[in-house]
Amino acid sequence: MSLRPEVVGARRIVVKVGSSSLTTATGGIDPARVERLVDVLAAARGRGTEVVLVSSGAIAAGLAPLGLKRRPRGLAAQQAAASVGQGLLVHRYTEELRRHDLIAGQVLLTVDDVTRRAHYRNAYQTFAKLLELGVLPIVNENDTVATSEIRFGDNDRLAALVAHLVHADLLLLLSDVDGLYDADPRTPGAVRLSDVHGGEDLGAVKIGRAGAAGVGTGGMETKVEAARIATGAGIPVVLTSADQAGAAAAGEPVGTLFHPTGKRRRTRLLWLAHATEPLGTLLLDAGAVRAVVERRASLLAAGVTGCTGDFHAGDPVDLAGPDGVPVARGLVNFDASEVPTLVGRSSKDLKRELGAAYEREVVHRDDLVLL
């Protein structure tokens, strides 16, 4: 049996595990499952591989202590469960890692931590220092306060973005299914895909949503999307079940290997494209669309015809053409209330009439990503 070189050669990996792989059917943490996972992580560390763990399960872990039978629908109840469960989850990891003389470090992230220029560098430096000190970072979204993350869905996407943020060589997605199948795995005749080289390999695949366990929010759909994000940024992905985590981390050809389809790009722009919800839209004329899309230029006030939404300087907004279809997303330099004053005007005119602060770009090309 030949081992996968993409896995064997990885010096830094991100492992993502979902709620259903960590908890009992009633929502409490399953100590045996956590123990088996930590044994796999420790074995990887023993081979000289740096490991970052992205772990779901905070909300699920809080269900049983709160007497809840299923994941609540209400946002406040979800946040309460996350508040109770996060401490229990990290404590369990800490205790299990101690058996291997490993130290756990908790990292709770929100979108702002990696989209705003002042924050994402600090996030990277935090991870770098933790790994330098031999700590195994355990990452989760800050579900207790970050409402948009809870509404959006699962940690699969977070794991793909963290893999890029920490310059990982591999992303290992652990699920309750042993790989990607061309149909529901319970369907007779369904075939597991060993390798995916790009979107063309997914054309005939019927991707399912979240399962019936009631403790998680993700499904195969979110995992394939996470794989698309990571591979598009040059990071290979292995998708398999938690039961096969050890074999997958050792390079055995289990699960599904998603091969890289693109090259590494700026971390902040990757987050901007995949981890933000636009708070408004800037409407562009045809010339501005060409400048932004074809020449990769900054967006100037002269090309803006209007805006929608309620946003402030530094917020993410979509850039849409005359047909209303978004072509890019960027961090805007002005409040929505200021945009009508800028529409269609040259930078020189704005500087002369309103001052030097209004001469700058509406969206700078360094803060802009094409969709």
Short mmCIF file of C-alpha atoms in Angstrom, two decimals:
data_model
loop_
_atom_site.label_atom_id
_atom_site.label_comp_id
_atom_site.label_asym_id
_atom_site.label_seq_id
_atom_site.Cartn_x
_atom_site.Cartn_y
_atom_site.Cartn_z
CA MET A 1 0.00 0.00 0.00
CA SER A 2 1.49 3.33 -1.08
CA LEU A 3 1.12 6.34 1.20
CA ARG A 4 -0.09 9.71 0.00
CA PRO A 5 2.92 12.02 -0.43
CA GLU A 6 0.71 15.10 0.14
CA VAL A 7 0.06 13.82 3.66
CA VAL A 8 3.39 12.26 4.52
CA GLY A 9 5.24 15.42 3.48
CA ALA A 10 2.98 17.80 5.42
CA ARG A 11 4.85 19.53 8.22
CA ARG A 12 1.88 21.53 9.49
CA ILE A 13 -1.71 20.28 9.33
CA VAL A 14 -5.11 21.58 10.36
CA VAL A 15 -7.56 18.96 11.61
CA LYS A 16 -11.26 19.75 11.76
CA VAL A 17 -13.69 17.61 13.74
CA GLY A 18 -17.45 18.06 13.86
CA SER A 19 -19.93 17.86 16.71
CA SER A 20 -21.30 14.48 15.67
CA SER A 21 -17.82 12.96 15.95
CA LEU A 22 -17.31 14.18 19.52
CA THR A 23 -20.61 13.90 21.33
CA THR A 24 -23.23 11.39 22.33
CA ALA A 25 -26.67 11.31 20.74
CA THR A 26 -27.99 13.32 23.71
CA GLY A 27 -25.43 16.06 23.23
CA GLY A 28 -22.83 15.43 25.92
CA ILE A 29 -19.13 14.99 25.23
CA ASP A 30 -18.16 11.37 24.56
CA PRO A 31 -14.87 10.88 26.47
CA ALA A 32 -13.89 7.83 24.43
CA ARG A 33 -14.25 9.71 21.13
CA VAL A 34 -12.20 12.64 22.39
CA GLU A 35 -9.55 10.25 23.70
CA ARG A 36 -9.23 8.50 20.33
CA LEU A 37 -8.96 11.80 18.47
CA VAL A 38 -6.30 13.15 20.82
CA ASP A 39 -4.31 9.93 20.40
CA VAL A 40 -4.28 10.59 16.65
CA LEU A 41 -3.17 14.20 17.12
CA ALA A 42 -0.44 13.14 19.54
CA ALA A 43 0.81 10.51 17.09
CA ALA A 44 1.08 13.18 14.38
CA ARG A 45 3.00 15.41 16.77
CA GLY A 46 5.26 12.46 17.53
CA ARG A 47 6.12 12.26 13.82
CA GLY A 48 7.26 15.88 13.93
CA THR A 49 4.10 17.40 12.44
CA GLU A 50 2.67 20.62 13.84
CA VAL A 51 -1.07 20.36 14.46
CA VAL A 52 -3.88 22.90 14.73
CA LEU A 53 -7.29 21.53 15.73
CA VAL A 54 -10.51 23.23 14.66
CA SER A 55 -13.16 21.70 16.88
CA SER A 56 -16.90 22.05 16.76
CA GLY A 57 -18.89 20.82 19.71
CA ALA A 58 -19.20 23.78 22.08
CA ILE A 59 -22.94 24.19 21.56
CA ALA A 60 -23.49 20.42 21.49
CA ALA A 61 -21.46 19.94 24.66
CA GLY A 62 -23.63 22.49 26.47
CA LEU A 63 -26.91 20.75 25.69
CA ALA A 64 -26.87 18.03 28.34
CA PRO A 65 -25.78 20.27 31.26
CA LEU A 66 -28.60 22.66 30.35
CA GLY A 67 -31.14 19.86 30.06
CA LEU A 68 -31.68 20.44 26.33
CA LYS A 69 -32.39 17.42 24.16
CA ARG A 70 -31.54 19.01 20.81
CA ARG A 71 -29.62 21.95 19.44
CA PRO A 72 -31.87 24.97 20.08
CA ARG A 73 -33.09 27.13 17.21
CA GLY A 74 -33.09 30.41 19.09
CA LEU A 75 -29.90 32.46 18.88
CA ALA A 76 -29.81 33.34 22.59
CA ALA A 77 -30.18 29.68 23.56
CA GLN A 78 -27.41 28.70 21.14
CA GLN A 79 -25.12 31.29 22.68
CA ALA A 80 -25.94 30.11 26.18
CA ALA A 81 -25.16 26.51 25.22
CA ALA A 82 -21.88 27.61 23.62
CA SER A 83 -20.94 29.54 26.76
CA VAL A 84 -21.45 26.44 28.93
CA GLY A 85 -20.05 23.93 26.47
CA GLN A 86 -16.86 25.67 25.33
CA GLY A 87 -15.23 25.38 28.73
CA LEU A 88 -16.24 21.73 29.07
CA LEU A 89 -14.90 20.95 25.61
CA VAL A 90 -11.51 22.58 26.09
CA HIS A 91 -11.16 21.06 29.56
CA ARG A 92 -11.67 17.60 28.10
CA TYR A 93 -9.07 18.24 25.40
CA THR A 94 -6.66 19.64 27.99
CA GLU A 95 -6.97 16.55 30.16
CA GLU A 96 -6.51 14.15 27.24
CA LEU A 97 -3.53 16.04 25.80
CA ARG A 98 -1.87 16.01 29.21
CA ARG A 99 -1.56 12.21 28.89
CA HIS A 100 0.83 12.89 26.02
CA ASP A 101 2.62 15.79 27.74
CA LEU A 102 1.03 18.23 25.30
CA ILE A 103 -0.41 21.64 26.12
CA ALA A 104 -3.70 22.91 24.70
CA GLY A 105 -4.23 26.55 23.77
CA GLN A 106 -7.72 27.91 23.12
CA VAL A 107 -8.20 30.30 20.16
CA LEU A 108 -11.67 31.76 19.59
CA LEU A 109 -12.04 33.62 16.31
CA THR A 110 -14.53 35.97 14.74
CA VAL A 111 -14.54 37.21 11.16
CA ASP A 112 -13.12 40.58 12.24
CA ASP A 113 -10.01 38.84 13.56
CA VAL A 114 -8.86 38.04 10.06
CA THR A 115 -10.56 40.48 7.71
CA ARG A 116 -9.55 43.75 9.29
CA ARG A 117 -5.93 44.63 8.61
CA ALA A 118 -5.11 45.45 12.21
CA HIS A 119 -6.40 42.08 13.43
CA TYR A 120 -5.39 39.37 10.98
CA ARG A 121 -1.65 39.89 11.44
CA ASN A 122 -2.11 39.47 15.16
CA ALA A 123 -4.10 36.27 14.58
CA TYR A 124 -1.26 34.82 12.51
CA GLN A 125 1.37 35.87 15.04
CA THR A 126 -0.64 34.25 17.84
CA PHE A 127 -0.75 30.93 16.02
CA ALA A 128 2.91 31.15 15.08
CA LYS A 129 3.96 31.73 18.69
CA LEU A 130 1.74 28.94 20.03
CA LEU A 131 3.22 26.46 17.55
CA GLU A 132 6.75 27.70 18.30
CA LEU A 133 6.12 26.99 21.98
CA GLY A 134 4.90 23.48 21.22
CA VAL A 135 1.27 24.26 22.05
CA LEU A 136 -1.56 22.53 20.19
CA PRO A 137 -4.05 25.31 19.33
CA ILE A 138 -7.74 24.41 19.59
CA VAL A 139 -9.81 26.74 17.45
CA ASN A 140 -13.51 27.50 17.40
CA GLU A 141 -15.64 30.39 16.32
CA ASN A 142 -16.55 32.66 19.19
CA ASP A 143 -20.13 31.42 19.17
CA THR A 144 -21.03 33.12 22.45
CA VAL A 145 -20.88 36.59 20.90
CA ALA A 146 -20.44 36.16 17.12
CA THR A 147 -24.00 35.98 15.86
CA SER A 148 -23.33 35.86 12.14
CA GLU A 149 -21.10 32.79 12.46
CA ILE A 150 -23.83 30.83 14.26
CA ARG A 151 -26.37 31.82 11.65
CA PHE A 152 -24.12 30.95 8.75
CA GLY A 153 -23.29 27.38 9.62
CA ASP A 154 -20.46 25.06 10.41
CA ASN A 155 -16.76 25.18 11.21
CA ASP A 156 -15.76 23.49 7.95
CA ARG A 157 -15.28 26.82 6.23
CA LEU A 158 -13.48 28.19 9.28
CA ALA A 159 -11.06 25.25 9.09
CA ALA A 160 -10.26 25.95 5.44
CA LEU A 161 -9.55 29.58 6.21
CA VAL A 162 -7.49 28.76 9.30
CA ALA A 163 -5.45 26.31 7.20
CA HIS A 164 -4.56 29.19 4.92
CA LEU A 165 -3.98 31.61 7.79
CA VAL A 166 -1.44 29.33 9.51
CA HIS A 167 0.25 28.31 6.22
CA ALA A 168 -0.76 24.66 6.64
CA ASP A 169 0.41 21.98 4.24
CA LEU A 170 -2.75 19.88 4.65
CA LEU A 171 -6.34 20.14 5.85
CA LEU A 172 -7.89 16.99 7.34
CA LEU A 173 -11.69 17.14 7.56
CA LEU A 174 -13.18 14.52 9.87
CA SER A 175 -16.82 13.60 9.41
CA ASP A 176 -19.21 10.79 10.28
CA VAL A 177 -18.86 9.52 6.69
CA ASP A 178 -15.67 7.88 5.42
CA GLY A 179 -15.35 10.05 2.32
CA LEU A 180 -17.19 11.75 -0.51
CA TYR A 181 -19.59 9.47 -2.39
CA ASP A 182 -21.27 10.07 -5.73
CA ALA A 183 -24.64 9.66 -3.96
CA ASP A 184 -26.00 9.12 -0.46
CA PRO A 185 -23.64 6.50 1.05
CA ARG A 186 -26.69 4.57 2.24
CA THR A 187 -27.86 4.19 -1.35
CA PRO A 188 -27.02 0.80 -2.90
CA GLY A 189 -24.31 1.20 -5.51
CA ALA A 190 -22.97 4.51 -4.17
CA VAL A 191 -19.25 4.81 -4.90
CA ARG A 192 -16.64 6.62 -2.83
CA LEU A 193 -14.41 9.03 -4.72
CA SER A 194 -10.77 8.39 -3.87
CA ASP A 195 -9.49 11.55 -5.57
CA VAL A 196 -10.99 14.87 -6.66
CA HIS A 197 -8.87 16.99 -8.98
CA GLY A 198 -11.34 19.81 -9.57
CA GLY A 199 -14.92 20.81 -10.09
CA GLU A 200 -15.25 18.58 -13.12
CA ASP A 201 -14.95 15.52 -10.86
CA LEU A 202 -18.00 16.68 -8.88
CA GLY A 203 -20.36 17.11 -11.81
CA ALA A 204 -22.32 13.91 -11.17
CA VAL A 205 -22.04 13.96 -7.37
CA LYS A 206 -25.23 14.39 -5.36
CA ILE A 207 -24.15 16.23 -2.22
CA GLY A 208 -26.23 15.90 0.93
CA ARG A 209 -26.86 18.38 3.71
CA ALA A 210 -26.64 18.00 7.49
CA GLY A 211 -27.59 14.65 8.95
CA ALA A 212 -30.28 13.77 11.43
CA ALA A 213 -28.20 13.71 14.59
CA GLY A 214 -29.39 17.18 15.54
CA VAL A 215 -26.15 18.31 17.19
CA GLY A 216 -24.26 19.81 14.24
CA THR A 217 -25.01 22.30 11.48
CA GLY A 218 -22.80 21.08 8.69
CA GLY A 219 -23.09 18.35 6.09
CA MET A 220 -21.23 17.12 3.07
CA GLU A 221 -22.14 20.33 1.27
CA THR A 222 -20.14 22.47 3.71
CA LYS A 223 -17.21 20.06 3.61
CA VAL A 224 -16.99 20.15 -0.18
CA GLU A 225 -17.18 23.95 -0.02
CA ALA A 226 -14.36 23.97 2.56
CA ALA A 227 -12.32 21.71 0.29
CA ARG A 228 -12.94 24.09 -2.62
CA ILE A 229 -11.70 27.06 -0.58
CA ALA A 230 -8.58 25.27 0.66
CA THR A 231 -7.59 23.61 -2.62
CA GLY A 232 -8.22 26.86 -4.46
CA ALA A 233 -5.54 28.35 -2.20
CA GLY A 234 -3.08 25.52 -2.84
CA ILE A 235 -3.80 23.32 0.20
CA PRO A 236 -4.66 19.61 -0.30
CA VAL A 237 -7.59 18.25 1.68
CA VAL A 238 -8.39 14.78 2.98
CA LEU A 239 -12.01 14.08 3.90
CA THR A 240 -12.76 10.97 5.91
CA SER A 241 -14.45 9.72 9.06
CA ALA A 242 -13.19 10.29 12.58
CA ASP A 243 -12.79 6.52 12.90
CA GLN A 244 -10.19 6.62 10.11
CA ALA A 245 -8.40 9.72 11.37
CA GLY A 246 -5.27 7.83 12.37
CA ALA A 247 -4.90 6.12 9.01
CA ALA A 248 -5.60 9.37 7.14
CA ALA A 249 -3.07 11.37 9.17
CA ALA A 250 -0.45 8.68 8.53
CA GLY A 251 -0.96 9.02 4.77
CA GLU A 252 -2.93 5.86 4.09
CA PRO A 253 -5.23 6.16 1.04
CA VAL A 254 -8.49 6.35 2.98
CA GLY A 255 -11.30 8.82 2.45
CA THR A 256 -11.22 11.33 -0.39
CA LEU A 257 -8.19 13.41 -1.36
CA PHE A 258 -8.95 16.81 -2.89
CA HIS A 259 -5.94 17.94 -4.90
CA PRO A 260 -4.90 21.63 -5.02
CA THR A 261 -6.44 23.61 -7.85
CA GLY A 262 -4.89 27.05 -7.26
CA LYS A 263 -2.07 28.90 -5.60
CA ARG A 264 -1.78 30.52 -2.20
CA ARG A 265 -3.25 34.01 -2.02
CA ARG A 266 -3.31 36.73 0.60
CA THR A 267 -4.98 35.39 3.71
CA ARG A 268 -7.05 38.48 4.34
CA LEU A 269 -8.48 38.43 0.81
CA LEU A 270 -9.40 34.77 1.17
CA TRP A 271 -11.34 35.61 4.31
CA LEU A 272 -12.89 38.63 2.60
CA ALA A 273 -14.20 36.42 -0.20
CA HIS A 274 -15.41 33.51 1.91
CA ALA A 275 -15.97 34.65 5.49
CA THR A 276 -17.77 37.97 5.27
CA GLU A 277 -21.33 39.04 4.65
CA PRO A 278 -21.56 42.33 2.73
CA LEU A 279 -23.24 45.15 4.62
CA GLY A 280 -24.11 47.02 1.45
CA THR A 281 -23.51 47.35 -2.27
CA LEU A 282 -21.67 49.95 -4.32
CA LEU A 283 -23.14 50.37 -7.80
CA LEU A 284 -20.58 50.83 -10.59
CA ASP A 285 -20.77 52.03 -14.17
CA ALA A 286 -19.46 49.79 -16.96
CA GLY A 287 -16.09 51.54 -17.09
CA ALA A 288 -15.49 51.02 -13.38
CA VAL A 289 -16.40 47.34 -13.70
CA ARG A 290 -13.79 46.92 -16.43
CA ALA A 291 -11.19 48.77 -14.35
CA VAL A 292 -11.82 46.63 -11.28
CA VAL A 293 -12.21 43.27 -13.02
CA GLU A 294 -9.83 43.49 -15.97
CA ARG A 295 -7.15 45.88 -14.73
CA ARG A 296 -7.49 44.99 -11.05
CA ALA A 297 -7.58 48.71 -10.29
CA SER A 298 -8.89 50.45 -7.18
CA LEU A 299 -12.46 51.74 -7.26
CA LEU A 300 -12.57 55.52 -7.57
CA ALA A 301 -15.55 57.75 -6.85
CA ALA A 302 -15.85 58.66 -10.53
CA GLY A 303 -17.03 55.12 -11.34
CA VAL A 304 -19.65 54.88 -8.58
CA THR A 305 -23.28 55.51 -9.50
CA GLY A 306 -24.90 54.85 -6.12
CA CYS A 307 -25.08 52.53 -3.15
CA THR A 308 -27.45 50.48 -1.02
CA GLY A 309 -27.20 49.32 2.58
CA ASP A 310 -26.06 50.83 5.85
CA PHE A 311 -22.30 50.49 6.17
CA HIS A 312 -19.37 52.33 7.69
CA ALA A 313 -15.76 52.84 6.64
CA GLY A 314 -13.91 49.52 6.93
CA ASP A 315 -17.00 47.36 6.38
CA PRO A 316 -17.22 44.72 3.61
CA VAL A 317 -19.42 45.70 0.65
CA ASP A 318 -20.16 44.15 -2.73
CA LEU A 319 -19.28 45.97 -5.94
CA ALA A 320 -21.99 45.47 -8.56
CA GLY A 321 -22.19 46.41 -12.23
CA PRO A 322 -25.06 48.18 -14.02
CA ASP A 323 -26.97 44.87 -14.08
CA GLY A 324 -26.84 44.65 -10.29
CA VAL A 325 -24.67 41.51 -10.30
CA PRO A 326 -21.77 41.64 -7.79
CA VAL A 327 -18.35 41.34 -9.42
CA ALA A 328 -16.13 41.95 -6.39
CA ARG A 329 -16.12 42.47 -2.63
CA GLY A 330 -14.02 44.98 -0.76
CA LEU A 331 -13.54 47.01 2.39
CA VAL A 332 -15.02 50.44 1.79
CA ASN A 333 -13.26 53.63 2.88
CA PHE A 334 -16.40 55.74 3.41
CA ASP A 335 -19.68 55.56 5.26
CA ALA A 336 -22.85 54.93 3.28
CA SER A 337 -24.03 58.44 4.16
CA GLU A 338 -20.95 59.91 2.43
CA VAL A 339 -21.23 58.00 -0.85
CA PRO A 340 -23.94 60.16 -2.49
CA THR A 341 -21.60 63.14 -2.17
CA LEU A 342 -18.85 61.23 -4.00
CA VAL A 343 -20.84 59.70 -6.86
CA GLY A 344 -19.34 60.32 -10.29
CA ARG A 345 -16.81 62.90 -9.12
CA SER A 346 -13.07 62.98 -9.77
CA SER A 347 -10.56 62.65 -6.96
CA LYS A 348 -9.18 66.12 -7.70
CA ASP A 349 -12.61 67.74 -7.42
CA LEU A 350 -13.30 65.95 -4.15
CA LYS A 351 -9.96 67.04 -2.72
CA ARG A 352 -10.52 70.65 -3.75
CA GLU A 353 -14.07 70.87 -2.38
CA LEU A 354 -14.04 68.50 0.59
CA GLY A 355 -10.40 68.15 1.58
CA ALA A 356 -7.54 65.67 1.14
CA ALA A 357 -9.34 62.93 3.09
CA TYR A 358 -11.80 62.59 0.21
CA GLU A 359 -9.15 62.10 -2.45
CA ARG A 360 -8.58 58.47 -1.51
CA GLU A 361 -10.06 55.46 -3.26
CA VAL A 362 -13.56 54.30 -2.38
CA VAL A 363 -12.15 50.76 -2.25
CA HIS A 364 -8.41 50.21 -2.56
CA ARG A 365 -7.29 47.33 -4.74
CA ASP A 366 -5.39 45.80 -1.81
CA ASP A 367 -8.73 45.51 0.03
CA LEU A 368 -10.64 44.06 -2.90
CA VAL A 369 -11.25 40.51 -4.16
CA LEU A 370 -13.04 39.43 -7.34
CA LEU A 371 -16.03 37.14 -6.92
#
